[in-house]
Amino acid sequence: MERFSGHTTISTRARLLAVAVAAAGMTATLPASAADAVNQERLLNVEKEPGNWLHHHQNYSAHRFSTLKEINRDNVKNLKVAWTLHLGGIEGGGIWSHGGLEGTPIAENGFLYVTDGWGSVYKIDAHGGRGVLVWKMDPKTDRDWAGAVACCGVDNRGVALWGDLVISHTLDGRLLAINKETGQVAWQRTVADPDKGETITGAPLIVKNMAITGVAGAEYGIRGWLAATDLTTQKEVWRTYTIPGKGEPGSETWKDSNNAAASGGGSTWVTGTYDPATDTIIWGIGNPGPDWDSAYRPGDNLYTDSSLALDATTGKIKWYYQHTPNDPYDYDSVAENVLVDVPGPSGPQKLALEADRNGFAYAIDRTTGKFVWGLPFVKKVTWTKGLDPETGKPIEYDPNKAVQTYIASVTPSRTNMETDICPGNMGGKNWPPTAYNPDLKLWYIPVIESCNRIKVEVMTPDKLKPREFWTGGGPSQPFRITGSVTAIDVTTGKIAQKMETPFPNLGGMLATPDLVFTGQPSGEVMALDAKSLQKLWEFNTGGGVNAPPMTFTVDGKQYVAILVGLGGAWDKWFIDSTPELKKIQPGSMLYVFAL
Amino acid sequence: MMNFNSFPAAPGMLLVSVVALNFSIGTTAYGQSAQAPASDPTNAGKAVFSKANCVGCHKWHGNGGGGYGGDALSLRKTELTRDQIIEIVGCGRPGTGMPFFMRGAYDEVKCHGMNRQDAGAQMPPEGGTFLRPKDIEAVADYVIAHIKGAGEPTYAECVTFFSSTSRVCDVYKTQAQKPDDAPASTGKGQ
């Protein structure tokens, strides 16, 4: 831990003194820590403290919707930078020349908790219209070890709060519990193993005294899982693999003789959601490996490319819905499932919404796992003619086929070794989160309007090596890629608006009663009208926006915060599709706006 | 003169065979067996290998390999000579993702007989840093001495490369056990 005590203003001195006292071992006597303790009651009722942002996705349903409206459609044009703070973590490591910022800040009682790509956690005092660093916890991530098997950047998407702890992950596979007052590591536990190609980039989901951890690494031949750690005993409560073991239900969907399931992918690197009414965790599952040589792994490859519902207490699988069986495109279904309740023809519908990398947005009945509606949210889809209106499966899906070909002329395969796909393999939407306005029933998707080119490599078991890519080919970028914000009316399952942008949306969304906020990798942060998506305000940060905005209050005043620092997969793998972004410099900065 | 027909059209992909490349560089002497092994006594070449981010695609071990951004050539299996490596590091490989690292390449200095205009769409990307001729020779010497022909990466090579406390090399201690030998269900408790 590093301490910063060089500030001498009257307004911060008392607070720094308190921190110093806490560090001296008197934490238990400080009334502040009891008042700030985060418990399940608070996590379930975040609407009672609208000035805070306690969950990674704002609430358990991943709405990323704030009821705060001091900043609104009428005055957002007056939004200005309130303060900024330079962070660190842009150093390279492994195959990466630099890190970036993809995190969502957590806000509680005037303090922000943010991370940089290497997993350093920063506690920032936002009182008094300025940001003062209280502490920084550097987990000393093993950069060469983890960075060499991070497919898609030096990334960390944020922390969670529990009790008097800040819960965070590191790229090299650890779960950390940090004392919220002092920034000292209370305890840590190894959850993922970079020796197997496993890394962690997502924020933890806290449910009933457990931290739920997802894993990345499908491009390196992992077998994906979700793991629950008891935050009192520090022990694992359950670990559920996203690829069934031999003889388990679903294992029959791996029909090969290569033991492909053992390295079959199914990552879980985007934080999921929780439905307390049924004690169900709903989590998006990534694609099968090897990515593009689907003939190596004939069968539907469950539970890859699925939305997976698990009993939160036991980790037992309740239901699944698979979007792209036997995926030959790298169309992860790793995205967050947004939980919404809308009026239906026969009573209220309890839906899970997911904007899939395959270019389709899905509404699933989250009680049964059955398909309700789906539609393309990108401008161009070439791999399928559409979804079956009953089942939601791609029309060309044939359950009797071991290797799906969909529209065979464009689908990567051993007989179509080089082909162009739309959306491109980064997907119509990648990890950047959607937002949902429950008043307007509008769901805002940060879209990558894309095509790219896939070259297939035929894989054989001897090519599978620890910590080496297991992709069965690779993409290239002969086409320009743009973006959009696309709003879907959840009551009709139709697109309500689309606001096109020159660059892909690599940051994600924030919704407020009459606005949505988002950014561009070319540097702009913007506010749009919630209904028309007309741009009402814009500020150029001078860096690349690669993280979602959020909002909070301090002493009754509303702020909008966003991390700025282009990193991630785009910079290394997809930059040729957006040549202007080559000019964007690595950076690491927190921007906070207010009226 | 280079024969550009031997390079794939897709930028960013490096799937062209080593043999085709060697035939395409007509001006350079062919036949690596006659070459005396070079060395890298001051580690200058290794430093360039890291600084110029060769590791970003070829990896620390030089084996490259297929992946998200295409397929970087294996420097362990390469048949390129020292002179050919120097030329490719300086000029890049037209039509592929291999960048050029020589200041002024394709502008003040023609590469493969071409300037920027001649190269057109085949123009390779510019490296993240420019290297002096001495640096380019050093990294070529390093590749020849420590990577080319080295077989599969070993633990000893890895710790020599990193000389740090990173666990990046641990996996090579247990290389004998391949992940596909592992049981499908490994249970909990890592």
PDB file of C-alpha atoms in Angstrom, chain A residues 62-275:
ATOM      1  CA  ALA A  62     -27.388  -4.436 -14.187  1.00  0.00           C
ATOM      2  CA  HIS A  63     -29.556  -1.467 -15.082  1.00  0.00           C
ATOM      3  CA  ARG A  64     -26.769   1.110 -14.822  1.00  0.00           C
ATOM      4  CA  PHE A  65     -29.617   3.558 -14.257  1.00  0.00           C
ATOM      5  CA  SER A  66     -29.431   6.384 -11.754  1.00  0.00           C
ATOM      6  CA  THR A  67     -32.481   8.314 -10.573  1.00  0.00           C
ATOM      7  CA  LEU A  68     -30.292  11.389 -10.003  1.00  0.00           C
ATOM      8  CA  LYS A  69     -31.598  14.289 -12.102  1.00  0.00           C
ATOM      9  CA  GLU A  70     -29.811  17.420 -10.973  1.00  0.00           C
ATOM     10  CA  ILE A  71     -28.034  17.008 -14.307  1.00  0.00           C
ATOM     11  CA  ASN A  72     -30.822  16.747 -16.866  1.00  0.00           C
ATOM     12  CA  ARG A  73     -31.850  17.386 -20.433  1.00  0.00           C
ATOM     13  CA  ASP A  74     -32.343  21.100 -19.803  1.00  0.00           C
ATOM     14  CA  ASN A  75     -29.010  21.879 -18.192  1.00  0.00           C
ATOM     15  CA  VAL A  76     -26.602  19.178 -19.353  1.00  0.00           C
ATOM     16  CA  LYS A  77     -25.160  21.653 -21.870  1.00  0.00           C
ATOM     17  CA  ASN A  78     -23.571  23.379 -18.859  1.00  0.00           C
ATOM     18  CA  LEU A  79     -21.746  20.262 -17.673  1.00  0.00           C
ATOM     19  CA  LYS A  80     -18.057  20.980 -17.031  1.00  0.00           C
ATOM     20  CA  VAL A  81     -15.001  19.226 -15.709  1.00  0.00           C
ATOM     21  CA  ALA A  82     -15.137  19.429 -11.910  1.00  0.00           C
ATOM     22  CA  TRP A  83     -11.821  17.682 -11.287  1.00  0.00           C
ATOM     23  CA  THR A  84      -9.491  15.088 -12.711  1.00  0.00           C
ATOM     24  CA  LEU A  85      -7.008  12.677 -11.253  1.00  0.00           C
ATOM     25  CA  HIS A  86      -4.109  10.998 -12.984  1.00  0.00           C
ATOM     26  CA  LEU A  87      -3.825   7.306 -12.180  1.00  0.00           C
ATOM     27  CA  GLY A  88      -1.087   4.811 -12.987  1.00  0.00           C
ATOM     28  CA  GLY A  89      -0.966   1.325 -14.404  1.00  0.00           C
ATOM     29  CA  ILE A  90      -0.157   2.013 -18.048  1.00  0.00           C
ATOM     30  CA  GLU A  91       3.030  -0.039 -17.897  1.00  0.00           C
ATOM     31  CA  GLY A  92       3.340  -2.982 -20.274  1.00  0.00           C
ATOM     32  CA  GLY A  93       3.846  -6.645 -19.456  1.00  0.00           C
ATOM     33  CA  GLY A  94       3.670 -10.001 -21.205  1.00  0.00           C
ATOM     34  CA  ILE A  95       2.580  -9.393 -24.800  1.00  0.00           C
ATOM     35  CA  TRP A  96       1.192  -5.944 -23.962  1.00  0.00           C
ATOM     36  CA  SER A  97       2.969  -2.665 -24.569  1.00  0.00           C
ATOM     37  CA  HIS A  98       0.694  -0.765 -22.156  1.00  0.00           C
ATOM     38  CA  GLY A  99      -2.336  -1.015 -19.914  1.00  0.00           C
ATOM     39  CA  GLY A 100      -5.691   0.752 -20.183  1.00  0.00           C
ATOM     40  CA  LEU A 101      -8.740   1.630 -18.116  1.00  0.00           C
ATOM     41  CA  GLU A 102     -11.990  -0.333 -18.443  1.00  0.00           C
ATOM     42  CA  GLY A 103     -13.301   0.012 -14.898  1.00  0.00           C
ATOM     43  CA  THR A 104     -16.515   1.352 -13.435  1.00  0.00           C
ATOM     44  CA  PRO A 105     -15.887   3.457 -10.311  1.00  0.00           C
ATOM     45  CA  ILE A 106     -17.748   2.494  -7.144  1.00  0.00           C
ATOM     46  CA  ALA A 107     -19.046   5.451  -5.083  1.00  0.00           C
ATOM     47  CA  GLU A 108     -19.990   5.398  -1.422  1.00  0.00           C
ATOM     48  CA  ASN A 109     -20.610   8.361   0.846  1.00  0.00           C
ATOM     49  CA  GLY A 110     -18.399  10.726  -1.120  1.00  0.00           C
ATOM     50  CA  PHE A 111     -15.537   8.321  -1.727  1.00  0.00           C
ATOM     51  CA  LEU A 112     -14.692   6.654  -5.029  1.00  0.00           C
ATOM     52  CA  TYR A 113     -12.992   3.284  -5.475  1.00  0.00           C
ATOM     53  CA  VAL A 114     -11.396   2.750  -8.891  1.00  0.00           C
ATOM     54  CA  THR A 115      -8.860   0.384 -10.432  1.00  0.00           C
ATOM     55  CA  ASP A 116      -6.226   0.566 -13.116  1.00  0.00           C
ATOM     56  CA  GLY A 117      -5.472  -2.211 -15.600  1.00  0.00           C
ATOM     57  CA  TRP A 118      -2.909  -3.932 -13.370  1.00  0.00           C
ATOM     58  CA  GLY A 119      -5.373  -4.054 -10.488  1.00  0.00           C
ATOM     59  CA  SER A 120      -4.148  -1.232  -8.295  1.00  0.00           C
ATOM     60  CA  VAL A 121      -7.084   0.067  -6.269  1.00  0.00           C
ATOM     61  CA  TYR A 122      -7.418   3.797  -5.565  1.00  0.00           C
ATOM     62  CA  LYS A 123      -9.626   5.271  -2.850  1.00  0.00           C
ATOM     63  CA  ILE A 124     -10.417   8.878  -3.676  1.00  0.00           C
ATOM     64  CA  ASP A 125     -12.034  11.456  -1.428  1.00  0.00           C
ATOM     65  CA  ALA A 126     -14.455  13.403  -3.616  1.00  0.00           C
ATOM     66  CA  HIS A 127     -15.676  15.843  -0.966  1.00  0.00           C
ATOM     67  CA  GLY A 128     -15.368  19.548  -1.497  1.00  0.00           C
ATOM     68  CA  GLY A 129     -15.510  19.555  -5.303  1.00  0.00           C
ATOM     69  CA  ARG A 130     -12.113  17.977  -5.777  1.00  0.00           C
ATOM     70  CA  GLY A 131     -10.541  14.544  -5.779  1.00  0.00           C
ATOM     71  CA  VAL A 132      -7.887  13.644  -3.225  1.00  0.00           C
ATOM     72  CA  LEU A 133      -6.196  10.277  -3.211  1.00  0.00           C
ATOM     73  CA  VAL A 134      -6.673   8.644   0.198  1.00  0.00           C
ATOM     74  CA  TRP A 135      -4.765   5.457  -0.535  1.00  0.00           C
ATOM     75  CA  LYS A 136      -3.537   3.289  -3.351  1.00  0.00           C
ATOM     76  CA  MET A 137      -3.192  -0.476  -3.006  1.00  0.00           C
ATOM     77  CA  ASP A 138      -0.805  -1.968  -5.551  1.00  0.00           C
ATOM     78  CA  PRO A 139      -1.280  -5.768  -5.610  1.00  0.00           C
ATOM     79  CA  LYS A 140       2.083  -6.211  -7.375  1.00  0.00           C
ATOM     80  CA  THR A 141       0.520  -8.203 -10.165  1.00  0.00           C
ATOM     81  CA  ASP A 142       2.968 -10.589 -11.818  1.00  0.00           C
ATOM     82  CA  ARG A 143       2.935  -8.762 -15.114  1.00  0.00           C
ATOM     83  CA  ASP A 144       4.938 -11.096 -17.297  1.00  0.00           C
ATOM     84  CA  TRP A 145       3.098 -14.148 -15.990  1.00  0.00           C
ATOM     85  CA  ALA A 146      -0.395 -12.729 -16.434  1.00  0.00           C
ATOM     86  CA  GLY A 147       0.206 -10.338 -19.306  1.00  0.00           C
ATOM     87  CA  ALA A 148       1.471 -13.122 -21.551  1.00  0.00           C
ATOM     88  CA  VAL A 149      -1.887 -14.943 -21.318  1.00  0.00           C
ATOM     89  CA  ALA A 150      -4.236 -11.964 -21.315  1.00  0.00           C
ATOM     90  CA  CYS A 151      -5.788 -12.262 -24.761  1.00  0.00           C
ATOM     91  CA  CYS A 152      -7.304  -8.856 -24.781  1.00  0.00           C
ATOM     92  CA  GLY A 153      -5.450  -6.326 -22.745  1.00  0.00           C
ATOM     93  CA  VAL A 154      -4.186  -5.304 -19.342  1.00  0.00           C
ATOM     94  CA  ASP A 155      -7.658  -4.871 -17.919  1.00  0.00           C
ATOM     95  CA  ASN A 156      -9.437  -4.646 -14.595  1.00  0.00           C
ATOM     96  CA  ARG A 157     -13.073  -3.575 -14.577  1.00  0.00           C
ATOM     97  CA  GLY A 158     -13.432  -2.592 -10.948  1.00  0.00           C
ATOM     98  CA  VAL A 159     -14.100  -3.498  -7.341  1.00  0.00           C
ATOM     99  CA  ALA A 160     -17.009  -4.299  -5.043  1.00  0.00           C
ATOM    100  CA  LEU A 161     -17.692  -3.393  -1.396  1.00  0.00           C
ATOM    101  CA  TRP A 162     -18.565  -5.716   1.470  1.00  0.00           C
ATOM    102  CA  GLY A 163     -18.526  -5.000   5.198  1.00  0.00           C
ATOM    103  CA  ASP A 164     -15.498  -2.808   5.784  1.00  0.00           C
ATOM    104  CA  LEU A 165     -13.683  -4.387   2.842  1.00  0.00           C
ATOM    105  CA  VAL A 166     -13.005  -3.502  -0.759  1.00  0.00           C
ATOM    106  CA  ILE A 167     -13.075  -6.693  -2.831  1.00  0.00           C
ATOM    107  CA  SER A 168     -10.979  -6.777  -6.000  1.00  0.00           C
ATOM    108  CA  HIS A 169      -9.372  -9.069  -8.531  1.00  0.00           C
ATOM    109  CA  THR A 170      -5.945  -9.169 -10.132  1.00  0.00           C
ATOM    110  CA  LEU A 171      -5.043 -10.234 -13.650  1.00  0.00           C
ATOM    111  CA  ASP A 172      -2.799 -12.928 -12.167  1.00  0.00           C
ATOM    112  CA  GLY A 173      -5.741 -14.724 -10.604  1.00  0.00           C
ATOM    113  CA  ARG A 174      -6.182 -13.407  -7.067  1.00  0.00           C
ATOM    114  CA  LEU A 175      -9.182 -12.272  -5.064  1.00  0.00           C
ATOM    115  CA  LEU A 176      -8.180  -9.528  -2.620  1.00  0.00           C
ATOM    116  CA  ALA A 177      -9.977  -8.196   0.442  1.00  0.00           C
ATOM    117  CA  ILE A 178      -8.697  -4.725   1.306  1.00  0.00           C
ATOM    118  CA  ASN A 179      -9.371  -2.735   4.451  1.00  0.00           C
ATOM    119  CA  LYS A 180     -11.548   0.129   3.247  1.00  0.00           C
ATOM    120  CA  GLU A 181     -10.089   2.632   5.702  1.00  0.00           C
ATOM    121  CA  THR A 182      -6.406   1.857   5.458  1.00  0.00           C
ATOM    122  CA  GLY A 183      -5.949   0.301   2.032  1.00  0.00           C
ATOM    123  CA  GLN A 184      -4.065  -2.595   3.532  1.00  0.00           C
ATOM    124  CA  VAL A 185      -4.690  -6.084   2.199  1.00  0.00           C
ATOM    125  CA  ALA A 186      -6.696  -7.955   4.842  1.00  0.00           C
ATOM    126  CA  TRP A 187      -6.410 -11.279   3.030  1.00  0.00           C
ATOM    127  CA  GLN A 188      -6.123 -12.716  -0.431  1.00  0.00           C
ATOM    128  CA  ARG A 189      -6.874 -15.994  -2.134  1.00  0.00           C
ATOM    129  CA  THR A 190      -5.720 -17.493  -5.422  1.00  0.00           C
ATOM    130  CA  VAL A 191      -8.782 -18.261  -7.526  1.00  0.00           C
ATOM    131  CA  ALA A 192      -7.432 -18.541 -11.080  1.00  0.00           C
ATOM    132  CA  ASP A 193      -4.169 -19.964 -12.418  1.00  0.00           C
ATOM    133  CA  PRO A 194      -2.248 -18.196 -15.199  1.00  0.00           C
ATOM    134  CA  ASP A 195      -0.204 -21.393 -15.643  1.00  0.00           C
ATOM    135  CA  LYS A 196      -3.412 -22.799 -17.175  1.00  0.00           C
ATOM    136  CA  GLY A 197      -3.995 -19.623 -19.177  1.00  0.00           C
ATOM    137  CA  GLU A 198      -6.545 -18.346 -16.643  1.00  0.00           C
ATOM    138  CA  THR A 199      -6.720 -14.619 -15.845  1.00  0.00           C
ATOM    139  CA  ILE A 200      -9.282 -12.353 -14.174  1.00  0.00           C
ATOM    140  CA  THR A 201     -10.421  -9.040 -15.630  1.00  0.00           C
ATOM    141  CA  GLY A 202     -13.989  -8.681 -14.343  1.00  0.00           C
ATOM    142  CA  ALA A 203     -15.231  -7.078 -11.152  1.00  0.00           C
ATOM    143  CA  PRO A 204     -16.484  -9.427  -8.432  1.00  0.00           C
ATOM    144  CA  LEU A 205     -20.228  -9.840  -7.830  1.00  0.00           C
ATOM    145  CA  ILE A 206     -21.077  -9.896  -4.132  1.00  0.00           C
ATOM    146  CA  VAL A 207     -24.032 -12.083  -3.123  1.00  0.00           C
ATOM    147  CA  LYS A 208     -24.827 -12.986   0.462  1.00  0.00           C
ATOM    148  CA  ASN A 209     -21.306 -12.808   1.899  1.00  0.00           C
ATOM    149  CA  MET A 210     -19.813 -14.473  -1.184  1.00  0.00           C
ATOM    150  CA  ALA A 211     -17.647 -12.992  -3.926  1.00  0.00           C
ATOM    151  CA  ILE A 212     -18.436 -14.506  -7.323  1.00  0.00           C
ATOM    152  CA  THR A 213     -15.407 -14.606  -9.628  1.00  0.00           C
ATOM    153  CA  GLY A 214     -15.420 -15.131 -13.382  1.00  0.00           C
ATOM    154  CA  VAL A 215     -12.417 -16.170 -15.460  1.00  0.00           C
ATOM    155  CA  ALA A 216     -10.882 -15.267 -18.833  1.00  0.00           C
ATOM    156  CA  GLY A 217      -8.721 -17.466 -21.035  1.00  0.00           C
ATOM    157  CA  ALA A 218     -10.777 -19.292 -23.668  1.00  0.00           C
ATOM    158  CA  GLU A 219      -8.199 -18.214 -26.263  1.00  0.00           C
ATOM    159  CA  TYR A 220      -5.616 -20.226 -24.275  1.00  0.00           C
ATOM    160  CA  GLY A 221      -7.486 -23.504 -23.912  1.00  0.00           C
ATOM    161  CA  ILE A 222      -8.979 -23.083 -20.455  1.00  0.00           C
ATOM    162  CA  ARG A 223     -12.102 -24.829 -19.190  1.00  0.00           C
ATOM    163  CA  GLY A 224     -14.222 -21.960 -17.863  1.00  0.00           C
ATOM    164  CA  TRP A 225     -15.839 -21.678 -14.450  1.00  0.00           C
ATOM    165  CA  LEU A 226     -17.518 -19.463 -11.901  1.00  0.00           C
ATOM    166  CA  ALA A 227     -16.269 -19.598  -8.321  1.00  0.00           C
ATOM    167  CA  ALA A 228     -17.848 -18.382  -5.082  1.00  0.00           C
ATOM    168  CA  THR A 229     -15.606 -17.404  -2.167  1.00  0.00           C
ATOM    169  CA  ASP A 230     -17.021 -17.022   1.364  1.00  0.00           C
ATOM    170  CA  LEU A 231     -15.872 -13.581   2.530  1.00  0.00           C
ATOM    171  CA  THR A 232     -15.775 -14.642   6.169  1.00  0.00           C
ATOM    172  CA  THR A 233     -14.089 -18.034   5.998  1.00  0.00           C
ATOM    173  CA  GLN A 234     -12.072 -17.038   2.877  1.00  0.00           C
ATOM    174  CA  LYS A 235     -12.809 -20.493   1.487  1.00  0.00           C
ATOM    175  CA  GLU A 236     -14.369 -21.591  -1.749  1.00  0.00           C
ATOM    176  CA  VAL A 237     -18.097 -22.329  -1.407  1.00  0.00           C
ATOM    177  CA  TRP A 238     -18.647 -23.660  -4.905  1.00  0.00           C
ATOM    178  CA  ARG A 239     -17.039 -23.759  -8.309  1.00  0.00           C
ATOM    179  CA  THR A 240     -19.192 -24.528 -11.316  1.00  0.00           C
ATOM    180  CA  TYR A 241     -17.536 -25.335 -14.615  1.00  0.00           C
ATOM    181  CA  THR A 242     -19.146 -23.859 -17.691  1.00  0.00           C
ATOM    182  CA  ILE A 243     -18.203 -26.972 -19.634  1.00  0.00           C
ATOM    183  CA  PRO A 244     -19.668 -30.171 -18.213  1.00  0.00           C
ATOM    184  CA  GLY A 245     -17.355 -32.909 -17.036  1.00  0.00           C
ATOM    185  CA  LYS A 246     -17.494 -36.362 -18.549  1.00  0.00           C
ATOM    186  CA  GLY A 247     -20.902 -37.955 -17.988  1.00  0.00           C
ATOM    187  CA  GLU A 248     -22.484 -34.754 -16.708  1.00  0.00           C
ATOM    188  CA  PRO A 249     -25.564 -33.326 -18.458  1.00  0.00           C
ATOM    189  CA  GLY A 250     -24.427 -31.416 -21.533  1.00  0.00           C
ATOM    190  CA  SER A 251     -21.238 -33.436 -21.997  1.00  0.00           C
ATOM    191  CA  GLU A 252     -22.980 -35.192 -24.895  1.00  0.00           C
ATOM    192  CA  THR A 253     -22.700 -31.906 -26.810  1.00  0.00           C
ATOM    193  CA  TRP A 254     -18.952 -32.446 -27.137  1.00  0.00           C
ATOM    194  CA  LYS A 255     -18.883 -35.203 -29.756  1.00  0.00           C
ATOM    195  CA  ASP A 256     -15.203 -35.240 -30.694  1.00  0.00           C
ATOM    196  CA  SER A 257     -12.504 -37.757 -29.893  1.00  0.00           C
ATOM    197  CA  ASN A 258      -9.980 -35.013 -29.000  1.00  0.00           C
ATOM    198  CA  ASN A 259     -11.197 -34.437 -25.438  1.00  0.00           C
ATOM    199  CA  ALA A 260     -11.948 -30.931 -26.703  1.00  0.00           C
ATOM    200  CA  ALA A 261     -14.129 -30.205 -23.673  1.00  0.00           C
ATOM    201  CA  ALA A 262     -11.104 -30.199 -21.362  1.00  0.00           C
ATOM    202  CA  SER A 263      -9.824 -27.097 -23.164  1.00  0.00           C
ATOM    203  CA  GLY A 264     -13.190 -25.988 -24.482  1.00  0.00           C
ATOM    204  CA  GLY A 265     -13.230 -22.351 -23.344  1.00  0.00           C
ATOM    205  CA  GLY A 266     -16.460 -20.924 -21.952  1.00  0.00           C
ATOM    206  CA  SER A 267     -14.988 -17.915 -20.158  1.00  0.00           C
ATOM    207  CA  THR A 268     -16.949 -15.768 -17.713  1.00  0.00           C
ATOM    208  CA  TRP A 269     -15.085 -12.463 -17.716  1.00  0.00           C
ATOM    209  CA  VAL A 270     -18.021 -10.041 -17.526  1.00  0.00           C
ATOM    210  CA  THR A 271     -19.730  -9.582 -14.148  1.00  0.00           C
ATOM    211  CA  GLY A 272     -23.140 -11.226 -14.017  1.00  0.00           C
ATOM    212  CA  THR A 273     -26.427 -10.377 -12.317  1.00  0.00           C
ATOM    213  CA  TYR A 274     -28.507 -11.708  -9.414  1.00  0.00           C
ATOM    214  CA  ASP A 275     -32.242 -12.200  -8.998  1.00  0.00           C
TER     215      ASP A 275
END
